[in-house]
């Protein structure tokens, strides 16, 4: 096995030589004190530096922005809300010192920590939450995650342009009782409300600072203010950035790592080479490298609470046909894609809510009622395809598949193209690979036919996945519209009076979305294959595809 790794290292060195020369060797520059900045090679005095690589730029650092996994990872390390996730994906207090809940579960009163401060020394105040939450709902600054706030009294109406409360953010059920006491009123009791509060959309914002920066807020390190374990120290866009320990953080004494240095490496060969040569301390492996490293002592895999699916844009005349959509969903081998293409612990998906995610009060897994959806054979898929073509009055369909630009998901896109073109006569597919930020923009504009997309949960509830496809939701990027589906999911978002009935209605909603309408084609529940140096301790990779660094130490 060692000889095999040596062979791969030689290949990687050759494949990435020019990339490294351009991206890293050419990036050296003299600093003000005359020392050479090598883009992350030097160590802080304590030696507590974690070096990482990523495939592209941070899409946003605004808590009301469109966040992907990388954005959310950086945001949750430089900011902190009322609650946060711990090392075991459990909810713990963030800036909350204590809180009380009314008997009916509709009113929360939070007392903030006295030593929770912003990086400029200002205390984190109750008004910082009031400002941020209202800003997330205001029409001109509304967050794509604003729907997560619907449990708060008035939030849904404030977002609804047909409501009398539209845009009246002062009617939101949140207020500062005093500088350190925050009161929140809910529409109904929500069992997972504190889980929701760990999401970045509920983080505080320093009003005076944010307003002083205007449109430039969060675009550069100097246009940010921090209250989390780290702060963004430098940001060379599309190249590299550095997080440094925030000396103002209330739990600063328990944050061990001094710096986290990110370098952008747009291909996996470069990232793996950086790991092999000791330039970075951890690397997520694509399927191309799993076989070479699966027996390595530093290799590990994990299954994430993240499901990928194929969006089928019903603005396309062909994809408006349910038989065409069902045929596409059924005509490719999902097990082979997970086991032979991804090879990182991912599992084939015939659902959105994955097995083991949530159970009823009686202990029934969410999957037990409907099981795998649209798990038919190829003959059934081809019969549906033929019927759909006849209904459309055509023999040929051409579609574009929008995909990510990394090698692993490029392989999945090519696999799907080959399978679908082979199994569905008359179908031709072109692949459009885009960096994540541009891909998200195309999806949001619905400028695509098929799109390799995905979702991860923020709370342990099926509505987290199902609410994505509400007809009037901010992420309904495939023009799916079903009144019954909307009714079932919206009811579940606010009505917890009968938990068992709610559970069954969400099962029905998922079956409607996939089994009946085939609005999406589930692809796989994501796994992660990683190499991590043995001297890195306390690296926390959350199931929702984000990471927290406040427990990391580098013990060389």
PDB file of C-alpha atoms in Angstrom, residues 250-462:
ATOM      1  CA  UNK A 250     -16.060  35.447  26.394  1.00  0.00           C
ATOM      2  CA  UNK A 251     -14.588  31.903  26.400  1.00  0.00           C
ATOM      3  CA  UNK A 252     -11.262  32.926  24.862  1.00  0.00           C
ATOM      4  CA  UNK A 253      -9.191  31.026  27.434  1.00  0.00           C
ATOM      5  CA  UNK A 254     -10.555  27.697  26.162  1.00  0.00           C
ATOM      6  CA  UNK A 255      -9.876  28.441  22.480  1.00  0.00           C
ATOM      7  CA  UNK A 256      -6.505  26.805  21.824  1.00  0.00           C
ATOM      8  CA  UNK A 257      -5.746  27.340  18.171  1.00  0.00           C
ATOM      9  CA  UNK A 258      -4.370  30.792  17.359  1.00  0.00           C
ATOM     10  CA  UNK A 259      -4.967  30.816  13.600  1.00  0.00           C
ATOM     11  CA  UNK A 260      -6.830  28.931  10.894  1.00  0.00           C
ATOM     12  CA  UNK A 261      -5.242  29.526   7.501  1.00  0.00           C
ATOM     13  CA  UNK A 262      -7.227  28.684   4.385  1.00  0.00           C
ATOM     14  CA  UNK A 263      -5.741  28.418   0.912  1.00  0.00           C
ATOM     15  CA  UNK A 264      -7.884  28.003  -2.194  1.00  0.00           C
ATOM     16  CA  UNK A 265      -6.875  24.931  -4.201  1.00  0.00           C
ATOM     17  CA  UNK A 266      -9.249  24.498  -7.096  1.00  0.00           C
ATOM     18  CA  UNK A 267      -8.352  20.865  -7.812  1.00  0.00           C
ATOM     19  CA  UNK A 268      -8.092  17.850  -5.520  1.00  0.00           C
ATOM     20  CA  UNK A 269      -4.626  16.869  -6.752  1.00  0.00           C
ATOM     21  CA  UNK A 270      -3.247  20.137  -5.401  1.00  0.00           C
ATOM     22  CA  UNK A 271      -5.005  19.724  -2.037  1.00  0.00           C
ATOM     23  CA  UNK A 272      -3.794  16.149  -1.563  1.00  0.00           C
ATOM     24  CA  UNK A 273      -0.263  17.147  -2.506  1.00  0.00           C
ATOM     25  CA  UNK A 274      -0.387  19.964   0.043  1.00  0.00           C
ATOM     26  CA  UNK A 275      -1.470  17.429   2.658  1.00  0.00           C
ATOM     27  CA  UNK A 276       1.250  14.932   1.732  1.00  0.00           C
ATOM     28  CA  UNK A 277       3.931  17.614   1.926  1.00  0.00           C
ATOM     29  CA  UNK A 278       2.641  18.907   5.279  1.00  0.00           C
ATOM     30  CA  UNK A 279       1.423  22.287   4.021  1.00  0.00           C
ATOM     31  CA  UNK A 280      -2.142  21.598   5.217  1.00  0.00           C
ATOM     32  CA  UNK A 281      -3.365  19.515   8.129  1.00  0.00           C
ATOM     33  CA  UNK A 282      -6.613  18.035   6.832  1.00  0.00           C
ATOM     34  CA  UNK A 283      -8.165  17.379   3.438  1.00  0.00           C
ATOM     35  CA  UNK A 284     -11.522  16.091   2.268  1.00  0.00           C
ATOM     36  CA  UNK A 285     -10.971  13.444  -0.398  1.00  0.00           C
ATOM     37  CA  UNK A 286     -12.866  13.086  -3.633  1.00  0.00           C
ATOM     38  CA  UNK A 287     -13.671   9.621  -4.952  1.00  0.00           C
ATOM     39  CA  UNK A 288     -10.608   9.689  -7.246  1.00  0.00           C
ATOM     40  CA  UNK A 289      -8.344   9.454  -4.199  1.00  0.00           C
ATOM     41  CA  UNK A 290     -10.327   7.192  -1.866  1.00  0.00           C
ATOM     42  CA  UNK A 291      -8.926   3.954  -3.300  1.00  0.00           C
ATOM     43  CA  UNK A 292      -5.362   5.160  -2.858  1.00  0.00           C
ATOM     44  CA  UNK A 293      -5.877   6.248   0.756  1.00  0.00           C
ATOM     45  CA  UNK A 294      -8.647   4.051   2.185  1.00  0.00           C
ATOM     46  CA  UNK A 295      -6.093   1.958   4.137  1.00  0.00           C
ATOM     47  CA  UNK A 296      -4.086   4.972   5.294  1.00  0.00           C
ATOM     48  CA  UNK A 297      -3.846   5.377   9.081  1.00  0.00           C
ATOM     49  CA  UNK A 298      -5.084   8.984   8.779  1.00  0.00           C
ATOM     50  CA  UNK A 299      -8.130   8.104   6.618  1.00  0.00           C
ATOM     51  CA  UNK A 300     -11.641   8.425   8.058  1.00  0.00           C
ATOM     52  CA  UNK A 301     -15.207   8.569   6.741  1.00  0.00           C
ATOM     53  CA  UNK A 302     -18.472   9.864   8.164  1.00  0.00           C
ATOM     54  CA  UNK A 303     -22.076  10.101   7.018  1.00  0.00           C
ATOM     55  CA  UNK A 304     -23.524  13.611   6.987  1.00  0.00           C
ATOM     56  CA  UNK A 305     -27.045  14.917   7.473  1.00  0.00           C
ATOM     57  CA  UNK A 306     -26.916  16.321   3.954  1.00  0.00           C
ATOM     58  CA  UNK A 307     -28.971  15.029   1.038  1.00  0.00           C
ATOM     59  CA  UNK A 308     -28.250  15.772  -2.620  1.00  0.00           C
ATOM     60  CA  UNK A 309     -30.941  15.733  -5.261  1.00  0.00           C
ATOM     61  CA  UNK A 310     -31.584  16.671  -8.862  1.00  0.00           C
ATOM     62  CA  UNK A 311     -33.769  19.740  -9.186  1.00  0.00           C
ATOM     63  CA  UNK A 312     -36.067  19.560 -12.219  1.00  0.00           C
ATOM     64  CA  UNK A 313     -37.036  23.058 -13.287  1.00  0.00           C
ATOM     65  CA  UNK A 314     -40.702  23.011 -14.246  1.00  0.00           C
ATOM     66  CA  UNK A 315     -40.301  26.227 -16.188  1.00  0.00           C
ATOM     67  CA  UNK A 316     -38.928  23.879 -18.833  1.00  0.00           C
ATOM     68  CA  UNK A 317     -41.811  22.681 -21.027  1.00  0.00           C
ATOM     69  CA  UNK A 318     -40.625  19.060 -20.986  1.00  0.00           C
ATOM     70  CA  UNK A 319     -40.069  18.928 -17.227  1.00  0.00           C
ATOM     71  CA  UNK A 320     -43.625  20.105 -16.618  1.00  0.00           C
ATOM     72  CA  UNK A 321     -44.621  16.539 -17.534  1.00  0.00           C
ATOM     73  CA  UNK A 322     -44.743  14.294 -14.452  1.00  0.00           C
ATOM     74  CA  UNK A 323     -44.013  11.129 -16.428  1.00  0.00           C
ATOM     75  CA  UNK A 324     -40.834  12.658 -17.845  1.00  0.00           C
ATOM     76  CA  UNK A 325     -39.772  13.658 -14.312  1.00  0.00           C
ATOM     77  CA  UNK A 326     -40.498  10.201 -12.900  1.00  0.00           C
ATOM     78  CA  UNK A 327     -38.616   8.533 -15.724  1.00  0.00           C
ATOM     79  CA  UNK A 328     -35.551  10.696 -15.084  1.00  0.00           C
ATOM     80  CA  UNK A 329     -35.750   9.900 -11.372  1.00  0.00           C
ATOM     81  CA  UNK A 330     -35.916   6.143 -11.963  1.00  0.00           C
ATOM     82  CA  UNK A 331     -33.633   5.616 -14.963  1.00  0.00           C
ATOM     83  CA  UNK A 332     -30.205   5.774 -13.321  1.00  0.00           C
ATOM     84  CA  UNK A 333     -28.419   3.503 -10.852  1.00  0.00           C
ATOM     85  CA  UNK A 334     -28.126   5.414  -7.594  1.00  0.00           C
ATOM     86  CA  UNK A 335     -26.357   2.586  -5.716  1.00  0.00           C
ATOM     87  CA  UNK A 336     -23.587   2.442  -8.292  1.00  0.00           C
ATOM     88  CA  UNK A 337     -23.196   6.224  -8.129  1.00  0.00           C
ATOM     89  CA  UNK A 338     -22.732   6.114  -4.345  1.00  0.00           C
ATOM     90  CA  UNK A 339     -20.588   2.980  -4.153  1.00  0.00           C
ATOM     91  CA  UNK A 340     -18.466   3.224  -7.296  1.00  0.00           C
ATOM     92  CA  UNK A 341     -18.336   6.945  -8.112  1.00  0.00           C
ATOM     93  CA  UNK A 342     -18.397   8.693  -4.727  1.00  0.00           C
ATOM     94  CA  UNK A 343     -16.819   5.911  -2.617  1.00  0.00           C
ATOM     95  CA  UNK A 344     -16.728   8.144   0.482  1.00  0.00           C
ATOM     96  CA  UNK A 345     -19.427   6.597   2.641  1.00  0.00           C
ATOM     97  CA  UNK A 346     -22.330   8.233   0.773  1.00  0.00           C
ATOM     98  CA  UNK A 347     -25.589   6.273   0.505  1.00  0.00           C
ATOM     99  CA  UNK A 348     -28.015   6.076  -2.422  1.00  0.00           C
ATOM    100  CA  UNK A 349     -31.147   8.140  -1.717  1.00  0.00           C
ATOM    101  CA  UNK A 350     -34.763   7.504  -2.710  1.00  0.00           C
ATOM    102  CA  UNK A 351     -36.044  10.066  -0.229  1.00  0.00           C
ATOM    103  CA  UNK A 352     -35.344  13.490   1.208  1.00  0.00           C
ATOM    104  CA  UNK A 353     -35.697  12.647   4.911  1.00  0.00           C
ATOM    105  CA  UNK A 354     -33.018  10.030   5.492  1.00  0.00           C
ATOM    106  CA  UNK A 355     -33.343   6.863   7.644  1.00  0.00           C
ATOM    107  CA  UNK A 356     -32.601   7.418  11.314  1.00  0.00           C
ATOM    108  CA  UNK A 357     -33.114  11.175  11.148  1.00  0.00           C
ATOM    109  CA  UNK A 358     -36.264  11.338  13.240  1.00  0.00           C
ATOM    110  CA  UNK A 359     -38.778   9.033  14.901  1.00  0.00           C
ATOM    111  CA  UNK A 360     -42.402   9.368  15.962  1.00  0.00           C
ATOM    112  CA  UNK A 361     -43.448   9.373  19.604  1.00  0.00           C
ATOM    113  CA  UNK A 362     -44.049   5.627  19.220  1.00  0.00           C
ATOM    114  CA  UNK A 363     -40.530   5.006  17.928  1.00  0.00           C
ATOM    115  CA  UNK A 364     -41.425   4.674  14.219  1.00  0.00           C
ATOM    116  CA  UNK A 365     -38.691   5.823  11.877  1.00  0.00           C
ATOM    117  CA  UNK A 366     -39.876   8.444   9.380  1.00  0.00           C
ATOM    118  CA  UNK A 367     -39.003   6.085   6.503  1.00  0.00           C
ATOM    119  CA  UNK A 368     -41.129   3.138   7.664  1.00  0.00           C
ATOM    120  CA  UNK A 369     -44.430   4.224   6.096  1.00  0.00           C
ATOM    121  CA  UNK A 370     -43.379   4.909   2.492  1.00  0.00           C
ATOM    122  CA  UNK A 371     -39.838   3.503   2.396  1.00  0.00           C
ATOM    123  CA  UNK A 372     -37.921   4.097  -0.838  1.00  0.00           C
ATOM    124  CA  UNK A 373     -39.807   6.358  -3.257  1.00  0.00           C
ATOM    125  CA  UNK A 374     -39.811   5.774  -7.039  1.00  0.00           C
ATOM    126  CA  UNK A 375     -37.502   2.785  -6.702  1.00  0.00           C
ATOM    127  CA  UNK A 376     -38.760   1.172  -9.890  1.00  0.00           C
ATOM    128  CA  UNK A 377     -36.925  -0.831 -12.508  1.00  0.00           C
ATOM    129  CA  UNK A 378     -35.608   0.349 -15.867  1.00  0.00           C
ATOM    130  CA  UNK A 379     -38.563  -1.074 -17.799  1.00  0.00           C
ATOM    131  CA  UNK A 380     -40.965   1.006 -15.708  1.00  0.00           C
ATOM    132  CA  UNK A 381     -38.828   4.122 -16.228  1.00  0.00           C
ATOM    133  CA  UNK A 382     -38.744   3.582 -19.985  1.00  0.00           C
ATOM    134  CA  UNK A 383     -42.527   3.061 -20.116  1.00  0.00           C
ATOM    135  CA  UNK A 384     -43.032   6.361 -18.272  1.00  0.00           C
ATOM    136  CA  UNK A 385     -40.563   8.061 -20.616  1.00  0.00           C
ATOM    137  CA  UNK A 386     -42.380   6.784 -23.694  1.00  0.00           C
ATOM    138  CA  UNK A 387     -45.726   7.908 -22.283  1.00  0.00           C
ATOM    139  CA  UNK A 388     -44.333  11.355 -21.462  1.00  0.00           C
ATOM    140  CA  UNK A 389     -42.898  11.810 -24.956  1.00  0.00           C
ATOM    141  CA  UNK A 390     -46.257  10.879 -26.468  1.00  0.00           C
ATOM    142  CA  UNK A 391     -48.049  13.369 -24.226  1.00  0.00           C
ATOM    143  CA  UNK A 392     -45.593  16.087 -25.274  1.00  0.00           C
ATOM    144  CA  UNK A 393     -45.766  15.153 -28.936  1.00  0.00           C
ATOM    145  CA  UNK A 394     -42.013  14.804 -29.367  1.00  0.00           C
ATOM    146  CA  UNK A 395     -39.368  12.143 -29.826  1.00  0.00           C
ATOM    147  CA  UNK A 396     -36.331  14.080 -28.633  1.00  0.00           C
ATOM    148  CA  UNK A 397     -35.580  16.164 -25.553  1.00  0.00           C
ATOM    149  CA  UNK A 398     -32.422  18.178 -24.882  1.00  0.00           C
ATOM    150  CA  UNK A 399     -31.674  19.332 -21.327  1.00  0.00           C
ATOM    151  CA  UNK A 400     -28.828  21.124 -19.602  1.00  0.00           C
ATOM    152  CA  UNK A 401     -27.496  19.770 -16.298  1.00  0.00           C
ATOM    153  CA  UNK A 402     -26.098  22.477 -14.016  1.00  0.00           C
ATOM    154  CA  UNK A 403     -23.411  21.126 -11.705  1.00  0.00           C
ATOM    155  CA  UNK A 404     -20.587  22.098  -9.385  1.00  0.00           C
ATOM    156  CA  UNK A 405     -17.095  22.494 -10.819  1.00  0.00           C
ATOM    157  CA  UNK A 406     -15.227  20.140  -8.473  1.00  0.00           C
ATOM    158  CA  UNK A 407     -13.923  16.820  -9.798  1.00  0.00           C
ATOM    159  CA  UNK A 408     -16.062  14.566  -7.626  1.00  0.00           C
ATOM    160  CA  UNK A 409     -19.381  16.073  -8.601  1.00  0.00           C
ATOM    161  CA  UNK A 410     -18.189  16.425 -12.176  1.00  0.00           C
ATOM    162  CA  UNK A 411     -17.884  12.625 -12.148  1.00  0.00           C
ATOM    163  CA  UNK A 412     -21.436  12.278 -10.820  1.00  0.00           C
ATOM    164  CA  UNK A 413     -22.773  14.623 -13.513  1.00  0.00           C
ATOM    165  CA  UNK A 414     -21.017  12.672 -16.264  1.00  0.00           C
ATOM    166  CA  UNK A 415     -22.271   9.393 -14.828  1.00  0.00           C
ATOM    167  CA  UNK A 416     -25.870  10.628 -14.761  1.00  0.00           C
ATOM    168  CA  UNK A 417     -25.591  11.995 -18.296  1.00  0.00           C
ATOM    169  CA  UNK A 418     -24.318   8.665 -19.596  1.00  0.00           C
ATOM    170  CA  UNK A 419     -26.907   6.612 -17.728  1.00  0.00           C
ATOM    171  CA  UNK A 420     -29.882   8.772 -18.648  1.00  0.00           C
ATOM    172  CA  UNK A 421     -28.925   9.148 -22.317  1.00  0.00           C
ATOM    173  CA  UNK A 422     -28.369   5.393 -22.557  1.00  0.00           C
ATOM    174  CA  UNK A 423     -31.583   4.389 -20.776  1.00  0.00           C
ATOM    175  CA  UNK A 424     -33.996   7.035 -22.086  1.00  0.00           C
ATOM    176  CA  UNK A 425     -34.001   7.053 -25.928  1.00  0.00           C
ATOM    177  CA  UNK A 426     -34.191  10.538 -27.412  1.00  0.00           C
ATOM    178  CA  UNK A 427     -32.710  12.312 -24.375  1.00  0.00           C
ATOM    179  CA  UNK A 428     -29.536  14.366 -24.723  1.00  0.00           C
ATOM    180  CA  UNK A 429     -27.897  16.173 -21.811  1.00  0.00           C
ATOM    181  CA  UNK A 430     -25.218  18.865 -21.799  1.00  0.00           C
ATOM    182  CA  UNK A 431     -23.312  19.611 -18.594  1.00  0.00           C
ATOM    183  CA  UNK A 432     -22.753  23.145 -17.337  1.00  0.00           C
ATOM    184  CA  UNK A 433     -20.158  23.194 -14.526  1.00  0.00           C
ATOM    185  CA  UNK A 434     -19.965  26.341 -12.438  1.00  0.00           C
ATOM    186  CA  UNK A 435     -18.189  27.474  -9.249  1.00  0.00           C
ATOM    187  CA  UNK A 436     -20.541  27.272  -6.292  1.00  0.00           C
ATOM    188  CA  UNK A 437     -21.294  30.993  -6.077  1.00  0.00           C
ATOM    189  CA  UNK A 438     -22.218  31.241  -9.772  1.00  0.00           C
ATOM    190  CA  UNK A 439     -24.134  27.960  -9.602  1.00  0.00           C
ATOM    191  CA  UNK A 440     -26.281  29.264  -6.744  1.00  0.00           C
ATOM    192  CA  UNK A 441     -27.001  32.438  -8.713  1.00  0.00           C
ATOM    193  CA  UNK A 442     -28.112  30.439 -11.765  1.00  0.00           C
ATOM    194  CA  UNK A 443     -30.337  28.240  -9.605  1.00  0.00           C
ATOM    195  CA  UNK A 444     -31.909  31.209  -7.881  1.00  0.00           C
ATOM    196  CA  UNK A 445     -32.601  32.812 -11.278  1.00  0.00           C
ATOM    197  CA  UNK A 446     -33.937  29.433 -12.487  1.00  0.00           C
ATOM    198  CA  UNK A 447     -31.575  29.658 -15.435  1.00  0.00           C
ATOM    199  CA  UNK A 448     -31.151  25.893 -15.821  1.00  0.00           C
ATOM    200  CA  UNK A 449     -33.068  22.700 -16.695  1.00  0.00           C
ATOM    201  CA  UNK A 450     -31.641  20.106 -14.305  1.00  0.00           C
ATOM    202  CA  UNK A 451     -29.426  20.985 -11.356  1.00  0.00           C
ATOM    203  CA  UNK A 452     -27.293  18.930  -8.963  1.00  0.00           C
ATOM    204  CA  UNK A 453     -28.383  20.498  -5.690  1.00  0.00           C
ATOM    205  CA  UNK A 454     -28.564  19.626  -2.000  1.00  0.00           C
ATOM    206  CA  UNK A 455     -29.719  20.564   1.464  1.00  0.00           C
ATOM    207  CA  UNK A 456     -28.493  20.054   5.016  1.00  0.00           C
ATOM    208  CA  UNK A 457     -30.516  20.342   8.187  1.00  0.00           C
ATOM    209  CA  UNK A 458     -30.313  22.971  10.888  1.00  0.00           C
ATOM    210  CA  UNK A 459     -32.792  21.305  13.247  1.00  0.00           C
ATOM    211  CA  UNK A 460     -33.766  17.678  13.776  1.00  0.00           C
ATOM    212  CA  UNK A 461     -37.165  17.883  12.128  1.00  0.00           C
ATOM    213  CA  UNK A 462     -38.417  16.733   8.678  1.00  0.00           C
TER     214      UNK A 462
END
